Short mmCIF file of C-alpha atoms in Angstrom, two decimals:
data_model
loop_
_atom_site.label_atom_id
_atom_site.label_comp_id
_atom_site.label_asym_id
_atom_site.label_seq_id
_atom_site.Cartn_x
_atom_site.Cartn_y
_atom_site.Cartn_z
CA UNK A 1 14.79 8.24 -8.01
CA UNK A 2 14.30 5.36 -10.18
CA UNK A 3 10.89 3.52 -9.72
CA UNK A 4 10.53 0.45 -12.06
CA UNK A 5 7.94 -2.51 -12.71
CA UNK A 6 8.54 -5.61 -11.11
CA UNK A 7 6.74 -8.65 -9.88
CA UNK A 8 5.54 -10.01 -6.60
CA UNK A 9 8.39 -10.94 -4.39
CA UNK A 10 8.43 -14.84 -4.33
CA UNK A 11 8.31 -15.18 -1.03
CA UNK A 12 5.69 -12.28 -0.45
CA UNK A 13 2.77 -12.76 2.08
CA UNK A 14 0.83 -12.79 -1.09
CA UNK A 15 1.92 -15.50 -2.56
CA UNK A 16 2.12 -18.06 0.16
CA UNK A 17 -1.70 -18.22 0.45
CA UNK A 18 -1.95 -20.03 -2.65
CA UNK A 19 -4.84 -17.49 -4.09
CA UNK A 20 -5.85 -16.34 -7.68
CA UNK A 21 -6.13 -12.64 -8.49
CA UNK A 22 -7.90 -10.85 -10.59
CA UNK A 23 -5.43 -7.74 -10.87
CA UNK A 24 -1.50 -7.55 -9.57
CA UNK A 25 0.69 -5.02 -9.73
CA UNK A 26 4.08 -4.12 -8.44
CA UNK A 27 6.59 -1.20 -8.23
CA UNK A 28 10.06 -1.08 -6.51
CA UNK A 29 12.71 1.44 -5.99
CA UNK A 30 16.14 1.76 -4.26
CA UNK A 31 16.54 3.39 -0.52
CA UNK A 32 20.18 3.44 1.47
CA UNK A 33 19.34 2.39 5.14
CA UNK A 34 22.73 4.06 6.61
CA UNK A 35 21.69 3.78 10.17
CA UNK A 36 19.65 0.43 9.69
CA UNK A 37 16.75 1.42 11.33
CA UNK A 38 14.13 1.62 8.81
CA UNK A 39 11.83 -0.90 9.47
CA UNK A 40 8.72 -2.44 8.23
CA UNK A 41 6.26 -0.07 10.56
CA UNK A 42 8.32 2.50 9.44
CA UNK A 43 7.78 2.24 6.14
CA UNK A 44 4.07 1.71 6.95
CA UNK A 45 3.62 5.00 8.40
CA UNK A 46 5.30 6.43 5.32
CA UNK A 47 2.43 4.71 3.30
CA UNK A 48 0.07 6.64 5.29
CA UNK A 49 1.89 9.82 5.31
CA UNK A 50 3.77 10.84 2.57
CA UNK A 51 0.84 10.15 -0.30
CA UNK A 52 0.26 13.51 -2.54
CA UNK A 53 -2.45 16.03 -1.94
CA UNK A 54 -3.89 15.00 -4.96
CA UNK A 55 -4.45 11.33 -4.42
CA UNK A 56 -6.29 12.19 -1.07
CA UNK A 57 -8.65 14.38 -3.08
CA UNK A 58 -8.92 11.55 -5.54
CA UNK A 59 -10.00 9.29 -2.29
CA UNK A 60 -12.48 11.91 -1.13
CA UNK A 61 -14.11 11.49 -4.44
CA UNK A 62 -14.15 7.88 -4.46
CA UNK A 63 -15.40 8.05 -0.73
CA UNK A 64 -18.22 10.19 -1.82
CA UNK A 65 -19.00 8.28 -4.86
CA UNK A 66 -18.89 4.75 -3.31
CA UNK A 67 -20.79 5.58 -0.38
CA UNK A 68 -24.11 5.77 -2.68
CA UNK A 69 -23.85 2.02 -3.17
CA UNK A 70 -23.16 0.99 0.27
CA UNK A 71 -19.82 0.75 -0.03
CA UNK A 72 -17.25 0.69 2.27
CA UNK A 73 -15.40 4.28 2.87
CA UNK A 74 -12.73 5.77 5.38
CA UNK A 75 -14.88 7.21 7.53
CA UNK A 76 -14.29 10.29 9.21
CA UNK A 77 -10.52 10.87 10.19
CA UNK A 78 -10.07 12.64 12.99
CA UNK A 79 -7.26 12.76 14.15
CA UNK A 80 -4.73 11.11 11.60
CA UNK A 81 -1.46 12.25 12.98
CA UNK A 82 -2.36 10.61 16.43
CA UNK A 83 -3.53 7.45 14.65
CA UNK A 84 0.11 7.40 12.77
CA UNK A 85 1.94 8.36 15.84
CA UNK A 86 0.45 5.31 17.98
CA UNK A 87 0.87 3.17 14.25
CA UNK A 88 2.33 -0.20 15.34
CA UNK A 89 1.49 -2.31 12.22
CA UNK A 90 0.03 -5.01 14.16
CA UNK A 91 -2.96 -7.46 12.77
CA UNK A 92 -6.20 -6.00 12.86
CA UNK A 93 -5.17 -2.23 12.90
CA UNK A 94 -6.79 0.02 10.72
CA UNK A 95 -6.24 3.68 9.10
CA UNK A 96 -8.76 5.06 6.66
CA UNK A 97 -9.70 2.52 4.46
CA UNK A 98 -6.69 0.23 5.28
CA UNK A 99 -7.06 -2.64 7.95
CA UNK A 100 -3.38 -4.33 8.75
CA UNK A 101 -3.87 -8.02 7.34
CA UNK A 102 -0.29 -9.51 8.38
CA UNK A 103 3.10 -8.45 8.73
CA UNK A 104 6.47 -9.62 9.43
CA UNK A 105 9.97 -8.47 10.00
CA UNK A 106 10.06 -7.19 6.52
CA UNK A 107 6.24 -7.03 4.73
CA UNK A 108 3.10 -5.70 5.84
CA UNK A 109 0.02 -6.38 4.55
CA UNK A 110 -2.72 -3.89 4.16
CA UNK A 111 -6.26 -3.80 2.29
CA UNK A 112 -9.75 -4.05 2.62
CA UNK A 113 -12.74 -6.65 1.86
CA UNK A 114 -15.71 -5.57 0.56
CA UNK A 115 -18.88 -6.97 -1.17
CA UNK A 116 -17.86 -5.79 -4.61
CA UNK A 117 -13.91 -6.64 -4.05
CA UNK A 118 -11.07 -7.65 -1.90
CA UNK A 119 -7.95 -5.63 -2.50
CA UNK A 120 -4.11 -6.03 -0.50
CA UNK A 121 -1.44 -3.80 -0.63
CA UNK A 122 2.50 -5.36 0.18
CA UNK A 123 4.89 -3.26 1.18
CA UNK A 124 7.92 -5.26 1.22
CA UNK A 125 11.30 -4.75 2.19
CA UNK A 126 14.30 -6.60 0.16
CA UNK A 127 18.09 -6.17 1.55
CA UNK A 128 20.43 -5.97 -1.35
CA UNK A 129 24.03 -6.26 -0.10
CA UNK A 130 25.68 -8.17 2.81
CA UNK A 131 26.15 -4.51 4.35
CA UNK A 132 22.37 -4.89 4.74
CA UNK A 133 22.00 -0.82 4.12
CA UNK A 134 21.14 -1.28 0.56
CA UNK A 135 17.72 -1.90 0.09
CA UNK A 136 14.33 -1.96 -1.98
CA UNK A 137 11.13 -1.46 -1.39
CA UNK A 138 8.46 -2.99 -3.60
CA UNK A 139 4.82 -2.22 -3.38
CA UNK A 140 2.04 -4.96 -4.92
CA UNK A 141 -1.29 -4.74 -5.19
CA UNK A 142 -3.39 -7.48 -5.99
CA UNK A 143 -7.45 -7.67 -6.44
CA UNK A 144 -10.31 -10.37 -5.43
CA UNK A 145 -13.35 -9.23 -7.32
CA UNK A 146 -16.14 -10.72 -5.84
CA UNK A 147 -19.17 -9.93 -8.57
CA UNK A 148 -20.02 -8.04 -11.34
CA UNK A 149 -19.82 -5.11 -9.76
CA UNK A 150 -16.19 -5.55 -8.72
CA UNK A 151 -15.10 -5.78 -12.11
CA UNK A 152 -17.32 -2.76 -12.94
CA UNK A 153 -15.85 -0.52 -10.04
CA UNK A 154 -12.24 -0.82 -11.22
CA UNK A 155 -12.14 -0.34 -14.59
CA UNK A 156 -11.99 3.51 -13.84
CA UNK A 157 -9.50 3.09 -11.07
CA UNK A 158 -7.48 1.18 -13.12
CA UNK A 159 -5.78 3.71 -14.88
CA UNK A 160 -5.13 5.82 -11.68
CA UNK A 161 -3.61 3.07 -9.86
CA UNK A 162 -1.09 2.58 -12.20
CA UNK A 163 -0.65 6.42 -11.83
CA UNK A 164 -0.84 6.37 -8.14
CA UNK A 165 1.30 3.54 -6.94
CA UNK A 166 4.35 4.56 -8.28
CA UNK A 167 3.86 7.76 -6.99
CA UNK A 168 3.18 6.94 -3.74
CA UNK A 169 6.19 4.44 -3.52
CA UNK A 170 8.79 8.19 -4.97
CA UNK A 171 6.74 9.91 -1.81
CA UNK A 172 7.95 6.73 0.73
CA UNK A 173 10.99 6.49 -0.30
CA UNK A 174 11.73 10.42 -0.17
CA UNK A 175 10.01 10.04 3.24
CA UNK A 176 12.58 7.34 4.34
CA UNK A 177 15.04 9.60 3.10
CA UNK A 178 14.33 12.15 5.09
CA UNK A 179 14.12 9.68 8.22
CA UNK A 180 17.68 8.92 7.33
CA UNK A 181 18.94 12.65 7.43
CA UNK A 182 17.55 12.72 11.00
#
């Protein structure tokens, strides 16, 4: 499983507001939708469920760390596999740290603002062939800072991101795969 650098899809959620970032990043890989019914909530759920053991200890950290200047956290989870079951994708939902922002037939948008930073994650799904089976997925970040602090706060995360992104998008996709053996 190939995942490569890439750019924000032009017609991307993210760009059509016109904003300035900070920060962007994006990641995409290949996925075969045989049975074309991998959809955008779909993938959404994978976002929430396939992630490493490793980056959720990494987020416990940052949860504990962060909280000691007021920042915003996940909050207790407690029941996460009810909260993904019942996972529609719609505006204004939120899991952990991640409220839903937008979505349409084939991006969601998910993030968070804070006082220190705004941060949105696309997940975006691109067809590839007139079969409409081939497709990619592509994963941007982008970042608001909104002070001093902002700036401060992610130059240690950073690194990790560019660590963590692309290994969240292998988990997805292996997690669509799966979907697609079912």
């Amino acid at each position: 499983m190939t995942i490569t650098k890439t750019e924000i899809p032009k017609n991307s959620l993210l760009k059509t507001n016109n904003m300035t970032y900070d920060y962007t990043d994006s990641f995409q890989g290949n996925f075969d939708d045989k049975f074309q019914n991998i959809g955008i909530t779909e993938v959404g759920k994978s976002f929430f469920s396939s992630g490493p053991k490793w980056v959720d200890k990494l987020f416990g950290f940052r949860n504990k760390l962060v909280r000691l200047f007021g920042l915003k956290t996940s909050g207790k989870v407690t029941d996460r596999q009810k909260m993904l079951d019942n996972f529609k994708g719609e505006k204004g939902e939120q899991i952990g740290l991640f409220k839903v922002f937008d979505k349409t037939d084939n991006e969601i948008i998910l993030g968070e603002d804070d006082k220190h930073l705004n941060f949105r994650v696309s997940l975006f799904i691109k067809k590839q062939n007139e079969t409409k089976t081939d497709k990619k997925l592509i994963i941007s970040t982008t970042v608001k800072f909104n002070n001093w602090f902002g700036r401060l706060y992610f130059l240690p995360v950073r690194p990790f991101h560019k660590l963590i992104v692309p290994t969240m998008l292998k988990g997805i996709l292996k997690d669509i795969e799966q979907q697609n053996l079912k």
